[in-house]
PDB file of C-alpha atoms and ligand atoms in Angstrom:
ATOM      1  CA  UNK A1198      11.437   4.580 -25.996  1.00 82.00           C
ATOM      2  CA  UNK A1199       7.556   4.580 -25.695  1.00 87.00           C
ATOM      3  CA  UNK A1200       8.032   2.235 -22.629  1.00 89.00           C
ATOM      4  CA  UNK A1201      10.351   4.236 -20.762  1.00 96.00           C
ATOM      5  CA  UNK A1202       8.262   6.969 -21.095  1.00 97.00           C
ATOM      6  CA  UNK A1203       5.062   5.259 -19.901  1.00 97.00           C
ATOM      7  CA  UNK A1204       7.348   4.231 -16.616  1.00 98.00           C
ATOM      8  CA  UNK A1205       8.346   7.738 -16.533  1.00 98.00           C
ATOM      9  CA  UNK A1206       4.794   9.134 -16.676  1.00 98.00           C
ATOM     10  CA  UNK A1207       3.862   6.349 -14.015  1.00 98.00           C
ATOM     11  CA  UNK A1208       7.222   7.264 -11.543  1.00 98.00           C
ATOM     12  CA  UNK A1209       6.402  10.745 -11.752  1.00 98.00           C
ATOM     13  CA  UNK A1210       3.246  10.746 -10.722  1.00 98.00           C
ATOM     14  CA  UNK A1211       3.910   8.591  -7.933  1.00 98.00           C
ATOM     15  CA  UNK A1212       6.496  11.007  -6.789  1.00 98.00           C
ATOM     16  CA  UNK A1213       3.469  14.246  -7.190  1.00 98.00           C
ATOM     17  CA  UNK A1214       1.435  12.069  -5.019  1.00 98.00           C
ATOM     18  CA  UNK A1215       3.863  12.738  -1.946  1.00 98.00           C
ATOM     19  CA  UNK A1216       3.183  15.551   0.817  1.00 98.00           C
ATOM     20  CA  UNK A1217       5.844  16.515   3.278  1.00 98.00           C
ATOM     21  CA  UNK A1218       6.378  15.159   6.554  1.00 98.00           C
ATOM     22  CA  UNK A1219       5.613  11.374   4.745  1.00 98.00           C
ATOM     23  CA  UNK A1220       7.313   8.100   5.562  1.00 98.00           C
ATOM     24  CA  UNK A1221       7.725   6.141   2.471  1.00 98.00           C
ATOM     25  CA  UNK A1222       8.471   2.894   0.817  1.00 98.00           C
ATOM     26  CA  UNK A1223      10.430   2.910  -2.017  1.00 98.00           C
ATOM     27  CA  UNK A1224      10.227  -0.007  -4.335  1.00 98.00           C
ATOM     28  CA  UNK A1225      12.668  -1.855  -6.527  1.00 98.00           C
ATOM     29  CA  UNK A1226      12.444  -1.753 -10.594  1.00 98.00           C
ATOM     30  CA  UNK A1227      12.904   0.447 -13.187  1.00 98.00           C
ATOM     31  CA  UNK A1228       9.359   1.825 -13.119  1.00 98.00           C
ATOM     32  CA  UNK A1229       9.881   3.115  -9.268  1.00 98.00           C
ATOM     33  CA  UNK A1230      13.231   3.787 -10.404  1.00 98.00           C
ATOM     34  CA  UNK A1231      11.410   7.026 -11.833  1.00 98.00           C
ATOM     35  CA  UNK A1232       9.664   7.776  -8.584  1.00 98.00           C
ATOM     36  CA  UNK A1233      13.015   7.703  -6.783  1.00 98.00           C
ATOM     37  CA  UNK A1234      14.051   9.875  -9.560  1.00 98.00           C
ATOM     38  CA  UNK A1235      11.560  12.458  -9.233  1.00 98.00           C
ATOM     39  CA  UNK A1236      11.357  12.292  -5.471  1.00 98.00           C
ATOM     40  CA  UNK A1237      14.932  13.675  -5.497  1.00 98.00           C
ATOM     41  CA  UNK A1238      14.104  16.248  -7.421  1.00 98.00           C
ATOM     42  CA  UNK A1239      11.498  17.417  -5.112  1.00 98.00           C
ATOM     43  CA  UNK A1240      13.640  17.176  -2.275  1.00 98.00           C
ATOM     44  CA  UNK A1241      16.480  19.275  -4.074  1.00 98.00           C
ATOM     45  CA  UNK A1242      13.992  22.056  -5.713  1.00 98.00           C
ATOM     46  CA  UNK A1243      11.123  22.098  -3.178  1.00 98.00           C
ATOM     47  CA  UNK A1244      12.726  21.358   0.329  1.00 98.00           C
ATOM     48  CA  UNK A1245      10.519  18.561  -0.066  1.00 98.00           C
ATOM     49  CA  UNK A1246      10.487  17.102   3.638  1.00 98.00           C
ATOM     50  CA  UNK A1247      10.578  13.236   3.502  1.00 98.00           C
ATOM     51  CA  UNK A1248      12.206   9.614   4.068  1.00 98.00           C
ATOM     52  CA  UNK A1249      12.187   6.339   2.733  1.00 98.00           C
ATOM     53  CA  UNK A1250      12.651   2.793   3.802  1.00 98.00           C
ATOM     54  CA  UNK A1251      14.841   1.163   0.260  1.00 98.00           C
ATOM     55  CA  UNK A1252      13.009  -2.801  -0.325  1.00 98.00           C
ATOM     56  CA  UNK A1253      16.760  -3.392  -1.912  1.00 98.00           C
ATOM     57  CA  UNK A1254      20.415  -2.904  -1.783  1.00 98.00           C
ATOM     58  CA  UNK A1255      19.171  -1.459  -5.317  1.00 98.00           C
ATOM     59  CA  UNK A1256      16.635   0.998  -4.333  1.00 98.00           C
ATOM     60  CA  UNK A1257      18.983   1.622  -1.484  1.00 98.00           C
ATOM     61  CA  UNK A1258      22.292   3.043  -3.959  1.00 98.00           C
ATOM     62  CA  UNK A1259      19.271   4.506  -6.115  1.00 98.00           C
ATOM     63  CA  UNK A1260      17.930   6.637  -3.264  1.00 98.00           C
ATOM     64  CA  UNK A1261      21.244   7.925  -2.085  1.00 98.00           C
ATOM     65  CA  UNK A1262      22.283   8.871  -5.813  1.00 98.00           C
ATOM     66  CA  UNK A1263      19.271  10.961  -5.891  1.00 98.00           C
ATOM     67  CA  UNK A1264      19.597  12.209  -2.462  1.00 98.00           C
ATOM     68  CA  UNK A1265      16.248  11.239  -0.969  1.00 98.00           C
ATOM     69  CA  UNK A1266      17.111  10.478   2.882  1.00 98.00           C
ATOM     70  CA  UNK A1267      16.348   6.869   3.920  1.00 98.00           C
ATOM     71  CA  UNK A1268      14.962   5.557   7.218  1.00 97.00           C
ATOM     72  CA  UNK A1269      15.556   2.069   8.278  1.00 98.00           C
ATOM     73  CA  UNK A1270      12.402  -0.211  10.573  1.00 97.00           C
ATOM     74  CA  UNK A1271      14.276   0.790  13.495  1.00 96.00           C
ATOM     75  CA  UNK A1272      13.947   4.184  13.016  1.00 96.00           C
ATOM     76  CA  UNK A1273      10.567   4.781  12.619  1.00 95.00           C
ATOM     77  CA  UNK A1274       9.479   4.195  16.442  1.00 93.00           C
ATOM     78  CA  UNK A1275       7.091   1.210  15.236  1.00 94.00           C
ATOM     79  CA  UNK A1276       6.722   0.551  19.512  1.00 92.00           C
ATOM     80  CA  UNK A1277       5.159   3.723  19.783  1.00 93.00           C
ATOM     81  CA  UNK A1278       2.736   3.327  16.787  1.00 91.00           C
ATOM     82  CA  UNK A1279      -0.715   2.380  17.608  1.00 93.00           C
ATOM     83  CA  UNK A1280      -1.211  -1.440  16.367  1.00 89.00           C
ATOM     84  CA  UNK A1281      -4.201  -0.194  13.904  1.00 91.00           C
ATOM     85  CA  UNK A1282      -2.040   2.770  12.821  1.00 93.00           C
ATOM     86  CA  UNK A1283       0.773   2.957   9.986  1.00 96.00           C
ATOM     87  CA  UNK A1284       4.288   3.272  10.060  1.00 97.00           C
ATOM     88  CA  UNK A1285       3.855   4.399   6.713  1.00 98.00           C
ATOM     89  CA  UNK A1286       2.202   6.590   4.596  1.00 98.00           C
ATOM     90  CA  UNK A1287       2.570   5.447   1.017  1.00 98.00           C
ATOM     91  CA  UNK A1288       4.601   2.316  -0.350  1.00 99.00           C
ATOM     92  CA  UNK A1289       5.603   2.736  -3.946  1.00 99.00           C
ATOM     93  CA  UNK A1290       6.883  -0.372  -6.536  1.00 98.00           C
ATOM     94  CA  UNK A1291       6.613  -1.710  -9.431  1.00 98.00           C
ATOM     95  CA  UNK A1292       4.735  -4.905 -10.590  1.00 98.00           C
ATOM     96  CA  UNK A1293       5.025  -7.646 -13.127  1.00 98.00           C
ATOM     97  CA  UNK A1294       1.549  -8.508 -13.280  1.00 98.00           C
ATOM     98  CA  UNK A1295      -1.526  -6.954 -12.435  1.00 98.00           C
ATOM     99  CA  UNK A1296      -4.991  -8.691 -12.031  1.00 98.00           C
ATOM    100  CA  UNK A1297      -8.347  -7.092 -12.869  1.00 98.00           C
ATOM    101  CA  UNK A1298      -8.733  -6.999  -8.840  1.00 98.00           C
ATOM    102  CA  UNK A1299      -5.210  -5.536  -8.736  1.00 98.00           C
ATOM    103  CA  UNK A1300      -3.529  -8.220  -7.104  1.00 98.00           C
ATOM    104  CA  UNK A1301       0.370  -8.280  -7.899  1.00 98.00           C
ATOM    105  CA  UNK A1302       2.869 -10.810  -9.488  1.00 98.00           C
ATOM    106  CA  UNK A1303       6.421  -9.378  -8.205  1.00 98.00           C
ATOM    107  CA  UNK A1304       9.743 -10.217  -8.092  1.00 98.00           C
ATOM    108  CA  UNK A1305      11.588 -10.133 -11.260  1.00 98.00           C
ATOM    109  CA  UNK A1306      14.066  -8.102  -9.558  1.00 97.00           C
ATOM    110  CA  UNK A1307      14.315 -10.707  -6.380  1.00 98.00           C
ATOM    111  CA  UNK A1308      13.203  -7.918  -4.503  1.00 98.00           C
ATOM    112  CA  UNK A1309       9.735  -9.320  -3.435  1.00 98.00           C
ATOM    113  CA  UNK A1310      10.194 -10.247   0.123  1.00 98.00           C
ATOM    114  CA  UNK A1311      11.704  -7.209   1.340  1.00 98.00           C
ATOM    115  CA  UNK A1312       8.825  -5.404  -1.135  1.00 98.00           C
ATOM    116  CA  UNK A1313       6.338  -7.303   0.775  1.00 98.00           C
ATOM    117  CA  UNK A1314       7.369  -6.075   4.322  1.00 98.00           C
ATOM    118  CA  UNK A1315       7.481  -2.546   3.446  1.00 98.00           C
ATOM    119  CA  UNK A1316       3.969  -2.242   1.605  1.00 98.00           C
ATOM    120  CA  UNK A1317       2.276  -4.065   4.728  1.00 98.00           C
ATOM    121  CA  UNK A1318       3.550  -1.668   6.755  1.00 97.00           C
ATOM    122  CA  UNK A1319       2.076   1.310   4.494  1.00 98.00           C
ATOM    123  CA  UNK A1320      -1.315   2.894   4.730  1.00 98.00           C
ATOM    124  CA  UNK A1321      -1.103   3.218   0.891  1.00 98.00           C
ATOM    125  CA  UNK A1322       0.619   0.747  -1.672  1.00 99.00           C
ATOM    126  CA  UNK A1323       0.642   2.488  -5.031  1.00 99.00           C
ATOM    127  CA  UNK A1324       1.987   0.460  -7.785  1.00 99.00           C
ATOM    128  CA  UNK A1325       3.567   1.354 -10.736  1.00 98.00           C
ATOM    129  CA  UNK A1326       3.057  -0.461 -14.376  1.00 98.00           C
ATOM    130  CA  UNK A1327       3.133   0.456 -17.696  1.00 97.00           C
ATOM    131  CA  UNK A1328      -0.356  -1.505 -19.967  1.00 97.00           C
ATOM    132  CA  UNK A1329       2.307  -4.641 -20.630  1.00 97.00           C
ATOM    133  CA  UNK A1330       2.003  -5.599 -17.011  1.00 98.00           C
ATOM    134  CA  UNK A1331      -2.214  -6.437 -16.973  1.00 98.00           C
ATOM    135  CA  UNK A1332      -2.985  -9.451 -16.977  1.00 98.00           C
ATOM    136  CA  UNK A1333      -6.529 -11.624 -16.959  1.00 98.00           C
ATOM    137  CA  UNK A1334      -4.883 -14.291 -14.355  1.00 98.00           C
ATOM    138  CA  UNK A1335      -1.620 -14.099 -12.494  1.00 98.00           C
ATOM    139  CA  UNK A1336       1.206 -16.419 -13.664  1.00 98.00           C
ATOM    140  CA  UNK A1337      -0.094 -16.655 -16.726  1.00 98.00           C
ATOM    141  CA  UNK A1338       2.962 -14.617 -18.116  1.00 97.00           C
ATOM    142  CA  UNK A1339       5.378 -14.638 -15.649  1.00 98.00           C
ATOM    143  CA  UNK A1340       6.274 -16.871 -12.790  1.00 98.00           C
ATOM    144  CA  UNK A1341       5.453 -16.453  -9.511  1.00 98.00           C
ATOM    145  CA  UNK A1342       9.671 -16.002  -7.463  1.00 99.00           C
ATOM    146  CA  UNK A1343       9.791 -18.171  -4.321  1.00 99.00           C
ATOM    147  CA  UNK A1344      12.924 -17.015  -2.091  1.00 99.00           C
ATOM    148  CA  UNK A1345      14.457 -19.959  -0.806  1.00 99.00           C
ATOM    149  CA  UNK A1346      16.878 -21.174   2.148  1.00 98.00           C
ATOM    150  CA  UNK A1347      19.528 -22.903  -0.114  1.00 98.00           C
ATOM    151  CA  UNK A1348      19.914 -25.923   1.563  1.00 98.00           C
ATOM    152  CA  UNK A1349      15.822 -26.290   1.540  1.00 99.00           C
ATOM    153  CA  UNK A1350      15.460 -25.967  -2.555  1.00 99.00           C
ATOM    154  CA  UNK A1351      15.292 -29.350  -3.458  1.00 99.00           C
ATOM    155  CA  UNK A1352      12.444 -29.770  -0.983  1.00 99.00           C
ATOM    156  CA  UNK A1353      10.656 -26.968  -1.494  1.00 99.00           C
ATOM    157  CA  UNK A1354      10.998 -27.506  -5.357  1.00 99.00           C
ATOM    158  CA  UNK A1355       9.117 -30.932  -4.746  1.00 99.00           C
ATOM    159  CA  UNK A1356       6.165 -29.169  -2.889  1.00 99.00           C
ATOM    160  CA  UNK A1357       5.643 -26.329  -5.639  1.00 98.00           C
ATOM    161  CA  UNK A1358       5.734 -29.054  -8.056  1.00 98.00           C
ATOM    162  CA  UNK A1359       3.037 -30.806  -5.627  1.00 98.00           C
ATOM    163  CA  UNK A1360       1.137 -26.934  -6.130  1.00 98.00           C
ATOM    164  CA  UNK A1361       0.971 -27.608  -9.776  1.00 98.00           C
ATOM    165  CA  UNK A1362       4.016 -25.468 -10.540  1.00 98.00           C
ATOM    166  CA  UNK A1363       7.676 -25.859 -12.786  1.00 98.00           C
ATOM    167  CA  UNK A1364      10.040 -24.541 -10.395  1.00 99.00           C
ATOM    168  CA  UNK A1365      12.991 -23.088 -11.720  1.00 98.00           C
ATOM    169  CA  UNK A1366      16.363 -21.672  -9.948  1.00 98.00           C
ATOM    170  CA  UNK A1367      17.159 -18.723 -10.432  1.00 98.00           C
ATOM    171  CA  UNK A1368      20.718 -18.889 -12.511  1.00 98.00           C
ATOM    172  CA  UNK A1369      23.226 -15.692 -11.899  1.00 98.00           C
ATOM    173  CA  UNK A1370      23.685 -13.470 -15.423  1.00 97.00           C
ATOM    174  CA  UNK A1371      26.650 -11.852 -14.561  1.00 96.00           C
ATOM    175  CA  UNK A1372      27.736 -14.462 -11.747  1.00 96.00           C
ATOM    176  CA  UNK A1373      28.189 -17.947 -12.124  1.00 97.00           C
ATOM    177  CA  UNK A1374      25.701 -20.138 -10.221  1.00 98.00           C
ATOM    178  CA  UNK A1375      22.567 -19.261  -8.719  1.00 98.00           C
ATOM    179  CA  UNK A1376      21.607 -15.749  -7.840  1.00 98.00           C
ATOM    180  CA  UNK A1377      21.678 -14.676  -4.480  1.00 98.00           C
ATOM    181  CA  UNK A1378      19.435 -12.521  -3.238  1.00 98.00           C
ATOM    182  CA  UNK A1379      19.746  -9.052  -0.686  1.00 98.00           C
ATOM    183  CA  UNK A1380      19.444 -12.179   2.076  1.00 98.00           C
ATOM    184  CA  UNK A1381      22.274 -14.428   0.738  1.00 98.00           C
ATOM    185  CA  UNK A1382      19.357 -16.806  -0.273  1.00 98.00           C
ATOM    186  CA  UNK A1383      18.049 -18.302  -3.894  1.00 99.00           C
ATOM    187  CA  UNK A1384      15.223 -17.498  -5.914  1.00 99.00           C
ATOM    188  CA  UNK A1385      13.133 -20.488  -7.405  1.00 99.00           C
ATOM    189  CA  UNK A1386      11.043 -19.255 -10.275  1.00 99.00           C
ATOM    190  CA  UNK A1387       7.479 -20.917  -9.866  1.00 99.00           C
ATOM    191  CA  UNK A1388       6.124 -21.078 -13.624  1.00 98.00           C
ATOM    192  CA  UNK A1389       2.032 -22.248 -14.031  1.00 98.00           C
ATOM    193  CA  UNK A1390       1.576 -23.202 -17.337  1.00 97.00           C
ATOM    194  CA  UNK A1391      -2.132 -22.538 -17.273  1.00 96.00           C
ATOM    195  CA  UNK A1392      -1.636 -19.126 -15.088  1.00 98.00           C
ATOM    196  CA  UNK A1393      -3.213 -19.537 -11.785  1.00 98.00           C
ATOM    197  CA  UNK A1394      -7.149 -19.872 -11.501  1.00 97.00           C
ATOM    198  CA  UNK A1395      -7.050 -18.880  -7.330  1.00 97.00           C
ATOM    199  CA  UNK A1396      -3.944 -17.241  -6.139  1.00 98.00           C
ATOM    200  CA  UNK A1397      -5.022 -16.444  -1.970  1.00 98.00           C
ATOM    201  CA  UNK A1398      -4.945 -20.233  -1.274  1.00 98.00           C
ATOM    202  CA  UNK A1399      -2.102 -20.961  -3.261  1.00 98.00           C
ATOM    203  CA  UNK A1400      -0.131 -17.750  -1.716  1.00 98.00           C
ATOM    204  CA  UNK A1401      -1.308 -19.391   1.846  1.00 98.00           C
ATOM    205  CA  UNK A1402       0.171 -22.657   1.117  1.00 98.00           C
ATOM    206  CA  UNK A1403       3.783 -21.426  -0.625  1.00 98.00           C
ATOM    207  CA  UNK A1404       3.977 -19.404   3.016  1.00 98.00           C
ATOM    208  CA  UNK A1405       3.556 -22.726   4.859  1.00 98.00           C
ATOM    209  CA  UNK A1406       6.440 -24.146   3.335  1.00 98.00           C
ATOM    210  CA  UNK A1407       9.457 -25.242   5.207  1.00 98.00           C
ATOM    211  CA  UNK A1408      12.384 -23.177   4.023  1.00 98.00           C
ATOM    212  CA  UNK A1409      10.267 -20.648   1.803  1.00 99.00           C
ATOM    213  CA  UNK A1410      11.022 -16.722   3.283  1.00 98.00           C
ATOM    214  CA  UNK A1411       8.162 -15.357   1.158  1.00 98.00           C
ATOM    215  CA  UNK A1412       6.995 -14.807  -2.910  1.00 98.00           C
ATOM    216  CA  UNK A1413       5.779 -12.252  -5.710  1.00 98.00           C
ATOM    217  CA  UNK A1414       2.081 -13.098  -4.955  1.00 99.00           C
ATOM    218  CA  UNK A1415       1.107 -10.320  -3.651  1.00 99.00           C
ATOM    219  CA  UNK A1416      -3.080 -10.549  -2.697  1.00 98.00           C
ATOM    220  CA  UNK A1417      -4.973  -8.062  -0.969  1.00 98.00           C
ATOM    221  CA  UNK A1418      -2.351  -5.066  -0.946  1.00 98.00           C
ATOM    222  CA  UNK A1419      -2.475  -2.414  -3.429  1.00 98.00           C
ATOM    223  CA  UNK A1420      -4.376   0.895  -2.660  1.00 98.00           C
ATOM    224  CA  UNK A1421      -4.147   2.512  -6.256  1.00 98.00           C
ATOM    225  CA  UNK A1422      -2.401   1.751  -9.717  1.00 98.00           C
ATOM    226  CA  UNK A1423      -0.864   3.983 -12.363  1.00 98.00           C
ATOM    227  CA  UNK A1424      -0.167   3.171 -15.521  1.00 98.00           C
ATOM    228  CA  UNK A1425       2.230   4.856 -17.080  1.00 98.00           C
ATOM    229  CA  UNK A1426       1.028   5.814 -21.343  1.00 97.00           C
ATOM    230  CA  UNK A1427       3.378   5.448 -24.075  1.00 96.00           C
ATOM    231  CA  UNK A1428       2.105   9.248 -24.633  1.00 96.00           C
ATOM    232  CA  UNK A1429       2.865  10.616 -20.923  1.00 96.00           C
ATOM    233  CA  UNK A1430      -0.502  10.608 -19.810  1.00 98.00           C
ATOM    234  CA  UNK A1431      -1.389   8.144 -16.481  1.00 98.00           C
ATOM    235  CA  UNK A1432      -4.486   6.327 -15.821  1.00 98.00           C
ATOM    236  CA  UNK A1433      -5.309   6.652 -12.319  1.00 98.00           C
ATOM    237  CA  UNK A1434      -7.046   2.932 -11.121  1.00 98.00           C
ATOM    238  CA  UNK A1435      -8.239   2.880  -7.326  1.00 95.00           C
TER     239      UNK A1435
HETATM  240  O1  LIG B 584      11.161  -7.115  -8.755  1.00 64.18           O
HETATM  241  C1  LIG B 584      10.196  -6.403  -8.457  1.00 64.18           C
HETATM  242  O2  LIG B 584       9.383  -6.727  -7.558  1.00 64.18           O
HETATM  243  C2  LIG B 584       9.930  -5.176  -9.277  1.00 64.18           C
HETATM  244  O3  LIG B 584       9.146  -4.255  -8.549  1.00 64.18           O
HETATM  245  C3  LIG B 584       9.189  -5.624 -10.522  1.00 64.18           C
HETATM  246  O4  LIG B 584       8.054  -6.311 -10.119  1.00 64.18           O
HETATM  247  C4  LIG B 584       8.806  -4.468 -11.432  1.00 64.18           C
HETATM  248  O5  LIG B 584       9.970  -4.024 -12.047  1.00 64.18           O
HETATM  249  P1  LIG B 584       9.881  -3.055 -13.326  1.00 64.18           P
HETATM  250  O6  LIG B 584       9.207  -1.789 -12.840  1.00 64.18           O
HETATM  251  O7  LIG B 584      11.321  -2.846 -13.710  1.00 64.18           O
HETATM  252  O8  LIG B 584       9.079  -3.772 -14.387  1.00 64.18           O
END
């Protein structure tokens, strides 16, 4: 379909944008899922020479079906990295929003918080969309996925209601009950009916709260995006 193929355009070019010897950060999705795709390819045809820290028991099983070798944190020597330096060299993942100053609305695949420690530790997060994912405002089409201790949600559903948000839990498709995430905890959904007019303050606040382990706002962190065409071609956006 013309939307697999823009994802494919957008995965592939992610995976061209890799140079031997790089550390990477392979995201979660079925945009990336492309990337991981291609990556393997490399690796098979090319010798390419790389590794990749998985953001999910997903990305994980993808990588290894594809063959491109995976690193965990511990392996990458991060005490004998400079603090200003980068452990590594180019995060890659997928999005479900983008704003005009390319912040990120992630975690439709309740992927986000292990997402969100890999692309801080990059020195470039590219992200991966196809045009559905732009947005004028974050929130304003999907909601923003809080990851939750379980016996916190009722609390921490009050506060995000105090935020201005409908929280929502996250309800298993294939599994009765809430879903549980790569952690063993729940996902609340955060919807804003309105979208959300200042997303740094309210990302600030969601951190403070008591039982939260992070969320899809992600402000400040993406280097480049591609977006994938129906037609093949990718617009480049740095
Ligand atoms: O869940 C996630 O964070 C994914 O990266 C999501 O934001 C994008 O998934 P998609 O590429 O399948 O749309």
């Amino acid at each position: 379909t013309d939307a697999n193929a823009a994802k494919r355009a957008a995965g592939e070019a992610a995976a061209a944008l890799v140079e031997s010897g790089m550390r990477l950060g392979l995201g979660t999705g079925s945009t990336t899922a492309y990337a991981i795709e291609a990556l393997g390819r490399r690796v098979r045809e090319e010798g390419l020479d790389i590794a990749g820290v998985p953001t999910s028991f997903a990305a994980e099983r993808l990588a290894r079906q594809h063959g491109v070798p995976l690193l965990s944190l511990d392996d990458l020597g991060l005490d004998t990295i400079a603090p200003e330096a980068h452990a590594l060299d180019l995060a890659m993942d997928g999005a479900d929003e983008v704003s005009p100053s390319f912040d990120l609305t992630k975690g439709r695949g309740a992927a986000q918080v292990r997402e969100k420690v890999v692309a801080a530790l990059a020195a470039r997060f590219v992200v991966l969309i196809d045009p559905s994912k732009d947005v004028d405002r974050l929130g304003s089409r999907m909601p923003i996925p809080v990851e939750v201790l379980p016996m916190a949600e009722p609390a921490v559903s009050r506060s995000l209601r105090g935020l201005g948000a409908e929280p929502t839990l996250r309800m298993g498709q294939s599994k009765d009950g809430p879903v549980v995430t790569d952690q063993g905890l729940w996902v609340l959904d955060a919807h804003f009916a309105d979208g959300i007019a200042d997303p740094e303050p309210l990302a600030t606040a969601i951190d403070g709260l008591p039982g939260v382990l992070g969320h899809g706002l992600f402000i400040g962190m993406t280097s480049d995006v591609l977006v994938g065409l129906p037609d093949g071609s990718v617009e480049h956006r740095t």
